[in-house]
XYZ file of C-alpha atoms in Angstrom:
588
model
C 178.275 100.372 46.258
C 180.703 99.758 43.305
C 179.873 98.462 39.851
C 180.932 94.876 40.698
C 178.531 94.694 43.641
C 175.715 96.076 41.488
C 176.370 93.452 38.798
C 176.454 90.651 41.387
C 173.197 91.892 42.926
C 171.553 92.057 39.469
C 172.700 88.509 38.661
C 171.307 87.121 41.942
C 168.011 88.944 41.381
C 167.844 87.678 37.783
C 168.565 84.077 38.870
C 165.875 84.276 41.581
C 163.399 85.686 39.060
C 164.111 82.895 36.570
C 163.852 80.198 39.247
C 160.559 81.620 40.526
C 159.211 81.821 36.983
C 160.164 78.162 36.495
C 158.339 77.217 39.688
C 155.235 79.117 38.572
C 155.250 77.620 35.053
C 156.194 74.012 35.839
C 154.565 73.440 39.219
C 151.697 75.922 38.652
C 152.258 77.506 42.067
C 151.729 81.120 43.106
C 155.113 82.421 44.265
C 155.799 86.150 44.769
C 159.218 87.783 45.119
C 160.270 91.328 46.063
C 163.543 93.204 46.465
C 164.427 94.728 49.821
C 165.444 98.432 49.991
C 169.134 99.321 50.191
C 169.073 101.287 53.473
C 168.752 99.662 56.932
C 165.440 99.765 58.745
C 166.961 101.714 61.661
C 166.926 104.864 59.534
C 163.061 104.833 59.492
C 161.873 106.964 62.404
C 158.257 107.350 63.624
C 156.522 110.692 63.154
C 156.028 111.100 66.936
C 157.806 109.639 69.977
C 155.768 106.942 71.706
C 155.951 108.937 74.964
C 153.672 111.600 73.483
C 151.041 108.941 72.735
C 150.983 107.279 76.167
C 148.044 109.470 77.260
C 145.935 107.895 74.509
C 146.709 104.336 75.645
C 149.431 103.567 73.031
C 152.312 101.511 74.412
C 154.470 100.719 71.365
C 154.912 100.886 67.586
C 154.393 97.716 65.558
C 158.078 97.408 64.556
C 159.097 96.835 68.190
C 156.580 93.966 68.657
C 158.216 91.373 66.360
C 161.661 90.325 65.055
C 162.622 89.798 61.418
C 165.765 89.815 59.284
C 167.063 93.238 58.370
C 166.002 93.089 54.637
C 162.489 91.947 55.618
C 162.179 94.654 58.260
C 163.459 97.285 55.792
C 160.866 96.176 53.235
C 158.044 96.341 55.821
C 159.137 99.799 56.967
C 159.439 101.068 53.394
C 156.153 99.720 52.009
C 153.878 99.239 55.066
C 155.387 101.828 57.473
C 155.315 99.457 60.449
C 157.658 101.869 62.248
C 154.822 104.465 62.297
C 151.856 102.194 63.158
C 150.933 102.714 66.825
C 149.420 99.905 68.932
C 147.017 100.755 71.770
C 144.803 99.059 74.357
C 141.199 99.307 75.565
C 141.732 102.921 76.653
C 142.503 103.831 73.041
C 139.249 102.233 71.845
C 137.150 104.104 74.417
C 138.515 107.498 73.306
C 138.957 106.651 69.593
C 137.211 109.821 68.321
C 139.588 112.038 70.298
C 142.610 109.951 69.197
C 141.688 110.305 65.492
C 141.173 114.041 65.901
C 144.287 114.889 67.973
C 146.955 112.211 67.334
C 146.982 112.711 63.498
C 147.968 109.066 62.841
C 147.309 107.447 59.466
C 147.033 103.878 60.825
C 146.597 102.501 64.359
C 145.621 99.292 66.125
C 143.646 98.501 69.280
C 143.166 95.148 70.974
C 140.323 94.186 68.604
C 140.265 96.564 65.609
C 142.400 98.354 63.034
C 141.696 101.981 62.096
C 142.699 103.703 58.822
C 142.546 107.529 58.665
C 142.570 109.466 55.384
C 142.352 113.187 54.578
C 139.602 114.155 52.127
C 141.027 116.160 49.171
C 137.730 118.044 48.850
C 136.773 119.036 52.418
C 140.195 118.504 54.107
C 138.415 116.495 56.833
C 139.552 113.230 58.415
C 137.756 110.098 57.172
C 138.233 106.948 59.251
C 137.384 103.284 58.655
C 137.799 100.354 61.025
C 137.898 96.565 60.613
C 137.873 93.767 63.167
C 141.103 91.792 63.622
C 140.985 88.135 62.654
C 142.852 85.359 64.495
C 146.479 84.819 63.457
C 146.873 82.412 60.545
C 150.253 83.229 58.995
C 153.833 82.677 60.253
C 152.554 80.132 62.770
C 154.252 77.071 61.276
C 158.011 76.463 61.286
C 159.849 74.669 58.439
C 161.197 71.177 59.077
C 164.191 70.453 56.791
C 163.836 66.632 56.997
C 160.146 66.861 56.294
C 160.832 69.168 53.345
C 163.401 66.738 51.860
C 160.952 63.861 52.287
C 158.246 65.856 50.518
C 160.627 66.682 47.668
C 161.380 62.962 47.186
C 157.674 62.231 47.189
C 157.146 65.021 44.655
C 159.760 63.473 42.319
C 158.067 60.093 42.629
C 154.711 61.679 41.881
C 156.172 63.375 38.792
C 157.407 60.007 37.481
C 154.004 58.494 38.065
C 152.454 61.528 36.362
C 154.417 60.865 33.146
C 153.233 57.261 33.208
C 149.645 58.337 33.693
C 149.894 60.837 30.830
C 150.709 58.002 28.411
C 147.750 56.014 29.773
C 145.553 59.102 29.455
C 146.214 59.333 25.711
C 144.931 55.785 25.228
C 141.925 56.401 27.429
C 141.037 59.550 25.503
C 140.707 57.487 22.311
C 138.521 55.011 24.141
C 136.471 57.877 25.570
C 135.559 59.153 22.125
C 134.004 55.784 21.246
C 132.081 55.677 24.534
C 130.730 59.253 24.393
C 128.238 58.423 21.641
C 126.836 55.516 23.626
C 126.929 57.640 26.769
C 124.840 60.373 25.156
C 122.170 57.875 24.088
C 121.969 56.403 27.578
C 121.855 59.851 29.171
C 118.962 60.833 26.931
C 117.053 57.742 28.046
C 117.967 58.459 31.651
C 116.760 62.031 31.315
C 113.377 60.899 30.018
C 113.035 58.444 32.899
C 114.085 61.102 35.414
C 111.492 63.504 34.013
C 108.786 60.887 34.472
C 110.067 60.149 37.970
C 110.052 63.829 38.897
C 106.516 64.278 37.594
C 105.400 61.305 39.670
C 107.095 62.728 42.780
C 105.429 66.088 42.192
C 102.005 64.480 41.887
C 102.586 62.377 45.016
C 103.761 65.502 46.878
C 100.655 67.437 45.806
C 98.391 64.589 46.909
C 100.194 64.400 50.279
C 99.840 68.145 50.731
C 96.124 67.971 49.990
C 95.685 65.164 52.569
C 97.656 67.198 55.137
C 95.546 70.277 54.488
C 92.350 68.240 54.911
C 93.570 66.813 58.229
C 94.597 70.274 59.372
C 91.188 71.691 58.464
C 89.488 68.893 60.403
C 91.677 69.595 63.444
C 91.166 73.359 63.224
C 87.367 73.159 63.103
C 85.751 76.077 64.924
C 83.333 75.539 67.856
C 80.511 77.938 66.984
C 78.920 77.888 70.457
C 82.153 78.849 72.225
C 82.934 81.556 69.661
C 79.378 82.910 70.011
C 79.725 83.073 73.805
C 83.100 84.824 73.493
C 81.671 87.323 71.011
C 78.691 88.001 73.308
C 81.003 88.616 76.242
C 83.096 91.035 74.181
C 79.950 92.835 72.975
C 78.748 93.249 76.584
C 82.129 94.598 77.629
C 82.151 97.038 74.700
C 78.604 98.182 75.525
C 79.619 98.764 79.157
C 82.551 100.869 78.020
C 80.241 102.761 75.673
C 77.874 103.570 78.580
C 80.789 104.875 80.637
C 81.994 106.992 77.753
C 78.477 108.401 77.173
C 78.183 109.314 80.878
C 81.560 111.037 80.776
C 80.515 112.811 77.576
C 77.268 114.071 79.209
C 79.210 115.322 82.218
C 81.607 117.154 79.912
C 78.665 118.709 78.057
C 77.213 119.980 81.361
C 80.579 121.422 82.333
C 80.813 123.067 78.922
C 77.336 124.622 79.331
C 78.272 126.023 82.758
C 81.465 127.486 81.329
C 79.514 128.998 78.426
C 77.079 130.642 80.876
C 79.993 132.063 82.827
C 81.536 133.262 79.595
C 78.258 134.975 78.584
C 77.987 136.710 81.980
C 81.571 137.920 81.711
C 80.914 139.231 78.194
C 77.851 141.148 79.464
C 79.852 142.575 82.354
C 82.596 143.594 79.954
C 80.022 145.290 77.662
C 78.445 147.153 80.628
C 81.840 148.288 81.863
C 82.771 149.476 78.387
C 79.475 151.415 78.173
C 80.089 153.094 81.548
C 83.630 153.839 80.520
C 82.500 155.515 77.295
C 79.813 157.507 79.149
C 82.292 158.707 81.762
C 84.753 159.681 79.042
C 81.973 161.690 77.325
C 81.047 163.352 80.624
C 84.702 164.116 81.250
C 85.012 165.743 77.829
C 81.834 167.815 78.492
C 83.136 168.826 81.934
C 86.419 169.928 80.384
C 84.552 172.130 77.885
C 82.380 173.565 80.675
C 85.477 174.174 82.800
C 87.077 176.099 79.977
C 83.943 178.279 79.663
C 83.928 178.909 83.421
C 87.598 179.809 83.310
C 86.947 182.315 80.540
C 83.990 183.758 82.457
C 86.099 183.938 85.638
C 88.828 185.803 83.779
C 86.329 188.343 82.472
C 84.861 188.777 85.940
C 88.323 189.278 87.434
C 89.021 191.986 84.925
C 85.641 193.685 85.626
C 86.265 193.302 89.348
C 89.624 195.022 89.084
C 88.131 197.865 87.101
C 85.186 198.243 89.477
C 87.479 198.036 92.511
C 89.643 200.852 91.178
C 86.558 202.821 90.318
C 85.135 202.144 93.778
C 88.286 203.324 95.479
C 88.228 206.530 93.482
C 84.550 207.163 94.259
C 85.109 206.243 97.893
C 87.868 208.805 98.163
C 85.708 211.447 96.476
C 82.805 210.602 98.761
C 84.994 210.766 101.843
C 86.328 214.145 100.696
C 82.851 215.381 99.890
C 81.616 214.389 103.327
C 84.686 215.678 105.092
C 85.305 212.213 106.567
C 88.587 210.812 107.673
C 89.694 207.425 106.288
C 89.142 205.793 109.678
C 85.544 206.987 110.095
C 82.519 204.864 109.035
C 79.763 206.131 106.750
C 76.939 207.641 108.706
C 73.564 205.883 108.600
C 71.752 208.928 107.306
C 73.923 208.896 104.181
C 72.848 205.397 103.381
C 69.174 206.603 102.967
C 69.936 208.833 99.924
C 68.007 209.059 96.712
C 67.500 205.996 94.488
C 70.429 206.833 92.202
C 72.892 206.366 95.062
C 71.174 203.381 96.719
C 72.387 200.665 94.260
C 75.942 201.803 94.624
C 75.837 201.677 98.397
C 73.973 198.344 98.358
C 76.752 196.918 96.174
C 79.296 198.180 98.652
C 77.485 196.495 101.589
C 78.538 193.050 100.351
C 82.230 194.007 100.275
C 84.645 194.304 103.222
C 85.016 197.669 104.828
C 88.818 197.754 105.098
C 91.488 197.543 102.429
C 93.234 194.555 104.080
C 90.008 192.540 104.073
C 89.497 193.384 100.399
C 93.074 192.201 99.603
C 92.486 189.002 101.582
C 89.262 188.317 99.667
C 91.041 189.019 96.411
C 93.848 186.565 97.256
C 91.268 183.913 98.154
C 89.568 184.262 94.787
C 92.938 184.085 93.044
C 93.758 180.856 94.906
C 90.482 179.340 93.785
C 91.171 180.331 90.231
C 94.711 178.866 90.396
C 93.226 175.394 91.023
C 92.052 175.367 87.424
C 95.247 176.612 85.849
C 96.896 173.053 85.747
C 94.272 171.777 83.274
C 95.566 173.455 80.156
C 93.928 172.600 76.761
C 97.120 170.866 75.562
C 97.088 168.499 78.563
C 93.450 167.604 77.959
C 94.088 167.006 74.250
C 97.134 164.857 75.063
C 95.058 162.833 77.559
C 92.340 162.298 74.981
C 94.895 161.303 72.345
C 96.568 158.836 74.735
C 93.200 157.249 75.593
C 92.426 156.768 71.919
C 95.873 155.237 71.335
C 95.415 152.904 74.315
C 92.031 151.778 73.003
C 93.446 151.222 69.497
C 96.470 149.293 70.828
C 94.191 147.203 73.083
C 92.059 146.316 70.052
C 95.157 145.453 68.010
C 96.521 143.380 70.901
C 93.305 141.373 71.175
C 93.262 140.867 67.417
C 96.915 139.769 67.485
C 96.164 137.312 70.307
C 93.302 135.824 68.288
C 95.514 135.507 65.198
C 98.290 133.940 67.297
C 95.859 131.431 68.828
C 94.534 130.544 65.368
C 98.075 130.224 64.049
C 99.106 127.943 66.923
C 95.975 125.869 66.477
C 96.675 125.473 62.747
C 100.291 124.508 63.487
C 99.111 121.939 66.039
C 96.659 120.434 63.545
C 99.225 120.293 60.742
C 101.798 118.830 63.163
C 99.386 116.074 64.203
C 98.559 115.257 60.576
C 102.296 115.071 59.756
C 103.865 113.689 62.929
C 101.409 110.891 63.788
C 101.738 109.068 60.414
C 105.507 109.623 60.571
C 105.705 108.052 64.024
C 103.609 105.100 62.841
C 105.903 104.644 59.832
C 109.045 104.777 62.006
C 107.451 102.294 64.417
C 106.803 99.888 61.531
C 110.419 100.279 60.405
C 111.557 99.673 64.020
C 109.505 96.454 64.255
C 111.069 95.013 61.099
C 114.564 96.254 62.002
C 114.356 94.743 65.507
C 112.990 91.486 64.074
C 115.952 91.207 61.674
C 118.451 91.780 64.507
C 116.654 89.318 66.798
C 116.983 86.620 64.132
C 120.768 87.237 64.274
C 120.890 86.983 68.125
C 121.626 90.729 68.287
C 119.614 93.802 69.227
C 118.720 96.961 67.307
C 116.096 99.675 67.230
C 115.101 102.709 65.140
C 113.375 105.817 66.528
C 112.480 109.389 65.573
C 114.953 111.671 67.368
C 115.000 115.435 67.958
C 116.254 117.688 70.749
C 113.446 120.271 70.377
C 109.978 119.294 69.116
C 109.399 122.755 67.607
C 112.520 122.587 65.366
C 111.018 120.503 62.581
C 114.051 120.767 60.291
C 116.182 118.919 62.882
C 114.051 115.744 63.056
C 116.050 112.656 62.135
C 116.196 108.852 62.255
C 118.444 107.435 64.982
C 119.733 103.847 64.652
C 121.035 102.064 67.760
C 122.542 98.562 67.620
C 124.165 95.992 69.900
C 126.226 93.080 68.529
C 127.475 91.683 71.862
C 125.471 90.645 74.915
C 127.940 92.335 77.287
C 127.438 95.839 75.807
C 124.602 98.347 75.658
C 122.787 99.788 72.670
C 124.974 102.388 70.954
C 124.107 104.840 68.214
C 125.425 103.871 64.769
C 128.427 106.181 64.105
C 131.562 106.114 61.960
C 133.842 105.483 64.965
C 132.097 103.154 67.416
C 131.238 100.144 65.193
C 133.529 98.247 62.850
C 133.182 98.344 59.067
C 131.419 94.966 58.957
C 128.986 95.937 61.732
C 128.134 99.168 59.912
C 127.525 97.217 56.685
C 125.230 94.752 58.499
C 123.252 97.569 60.161
C 122.909 99.505 56.904
C 121.745 96.417 54.984
C 119.106 95.465 57.571
C 117.859 99.066 57.764
C 117.459 99.187 53.968
C 115.585 95.877 54.027
C 113.281 97.200 56.755
C 112.540 100.197 54.501
C 112.031 98.064 51.406
C 109.156 96.082 52.925
C 107.209 99.348 53.258
C 107.965 100.605 49.738
C 106.664 98.552 46.806
C 108.688 98.539 43.584
C 109.179 96.063 40.676
C 112.732 95.010 41.547
C 115.692 95.872 43.810
C 119.469 95.665 43.252
C 121.957 94.961 46.075
C 125.595 95.403 45.003
C 128.473 93.906 47.051
C 126.853 94.559 50.446
C 128.749 91.604 51.937
C 132.181 93.179 51.306
C 133.936 94.019 54.567
C 131.811 91.642 56.684
C 133.219 88.819 58.743
C 131.977 85.299 57.799
C 129.471 85.084 60.661
C 127.712 88.366 59.835
C 127.899 87.672 56.106
C 126.116 84.345 56.591
C 123.458 85.937 58.797
C 122.774 88.767 56.347
C 122.607 86.352 53.409
C 119.995 84.236 55.237
C 117.911 87.338 55.973
C 118.128 88.461 52.328
C 117.069 85.015 51.100
C 114.063 84.862 53.459
C 112.970 88.377 52.488
C 113.492 87.973 48.735
C 111.703 84.611 48.525
C 108.416 85.765 50.062
C 105.262 85.682 47.977
C 104.514 89.416 48.029
C 108.022 90.878 47.792
C 109.883 92.532 44.905
C 112.422 90.808 42.708
C 115.975 90.952 44.083
C 119.247 91.134 42.160
C 122.107 90.294 44.551
C 125.513 91.055 42.946
C 128.704 89.870 44.670
C 132.239 88.836 43.614
C 132.380 86.027 46.234
C 130.156 83.877 48.449
C 130.762 81.617 51.429
C 130.421 77.869 51.250
C 127.383 75.879 52.447
C 124.972 78.828 52.315
C 121.222 78.269 52.501
C 119.513 78.577 49.093
C 115.844 78.516 48.118
C 114.127 76.866 45.158
C 112.845 80.260 44.036
C 116.419 81.563 43.616
C 118.335 81.646 40.324
C 122.161 81.691 40.442
C 123.978 83.216 37.463
C 127.779 82.941 37.213
C 129.547 85.596 35.130
C 133.138 84.605 34.276
C 135.683 87.054 32.920
C 139.466 87.430 32.823
C 142.588 87.323 30.669
C 142.572 83.484 30.516
C 138.830 83.281 29.746
C 137.820 81.404 26.587
C 136.462 83.624 23.825
C 132.719 83.369 23.234
C 133.116 82.351 19.581
C 135.142 79.316 20.678
C 132.499 77.949 23.062
C 131.212 74.420 22.509
C 127.693 74.424 23.952
C 127.154 70.733 23.283
C 130.229 69.875 25.357
C 128.998 72.144 28.171
C 125.642 70.351 28.232
C 127.319 66.923 28.319
C 129.521 67.918 31.276
C 126.519 69.353 33.123
C 124.573 66.122 32.611
C 127.518 64.088 33.895
C 127.688 66.224 37.041
C 123.936 65.837 37.625
C 124.122 62.081 37.241
């Protein structure tokens, strides 16, 4: 672009700016003007091809869905990025959480809602917000040139009439000054008469209310005989239920006594068994000691036996040699009747075998008997005793641990009942009020205490489920499923359900109606008015920058308008007397 083209473009822009400024100043109209970017809109490319987004239900970008002149399209692409705004269908709405997480789009549309996705600078997480789409209201009317020329002629005629009326206005202003004094006097008289009239209406209304209350009391008179009969019937029914409960209680007491008797018998059996067990353990310990003594005695006898056997063999050989007997010959009977010194020796030999093989066999037999006691060494017996004591100690500790565990579980159960039952009652009260608020709006909602595991007390939480359309089911309130207005409505009604259970001097609600559609805003405002104007509720301060028309107000409400801005009159220049006069004129 050369310097001449730049100068021409600057002149055209300056002329348009001056003409628009003249329109704003003279006609007092709001007219905005912008400059289109230099480059064509075809150079703006989307971040991803639309083919990659087909699996999420997207079928086009917004730029391809409408036609506009090239400067307008360039401006929309540059400032609103319509070339990168994807448009989807019902499939996109059903999988919106996955789309926000995977598609990485900053702005997208479905058939009913618009979603904006931002990246948090603190946690680097995606934050999404959605709003419902309103019906089309712009670019729906075409311009008729003949009609426009006709309107311009009418506007010129109106301007001429306006100059004429301005001259008449100056004369009327002078006349108005003379009439204001008389007007003020008459208004003061009218005000006094209106005050008297209002007092009379109030008295008549009070009298009418008293008459109505008297008639209502006469109509609502109680029939004492019928009420007495009803009370007697209820008392009989309650007494019958009491008798049943007493009978069940007596039966339970009998069952408890039987179980206690069985428990006592089992305790006695356990005590007897423990006594026998201790006695047998004592006998076992005594037997072990006795066995050790016998083993020692047996060892000594074995040693003596070996010595005596060797000695016997030597004497036997000497005797056989002295008697000139061969080893195979038996002792003659006459030798057995020797003097008394030899008799004990031979009597001791009578109890023993005659041959060497028989003696060896008898010796092996005695060794086998003694070997039966060799497995019970003192270390094994001590280890057995030690293990029995450890088993008894561990059994006692186990029983004590079981008792402590049962007491601990019982204490936990009692504390849980004292904590959980009032909590459930409180949540149920909140649910009743929350459901009542939604029912008054022809919607449905509920609040419950939710947890996946009853023993994980730190994971208990409040779950809010709402339904704004009759064709859908109750869904949990999340950041993706409901629109921004629906989330604001649900949050406001939940806070109001909480506030009725918590008493405080006053409450402040700041701009809760922002982001709501007109229908929900009107419903929420009606609920707030009904709640705030009750006799036993706290004082409400409802702060908002805008309100709908034809809202329902209550006599107990006070509306305060706070005006501020660059064109606002300074407070030191206010004329309170003039304000009062204008207010009185409006009331009349």
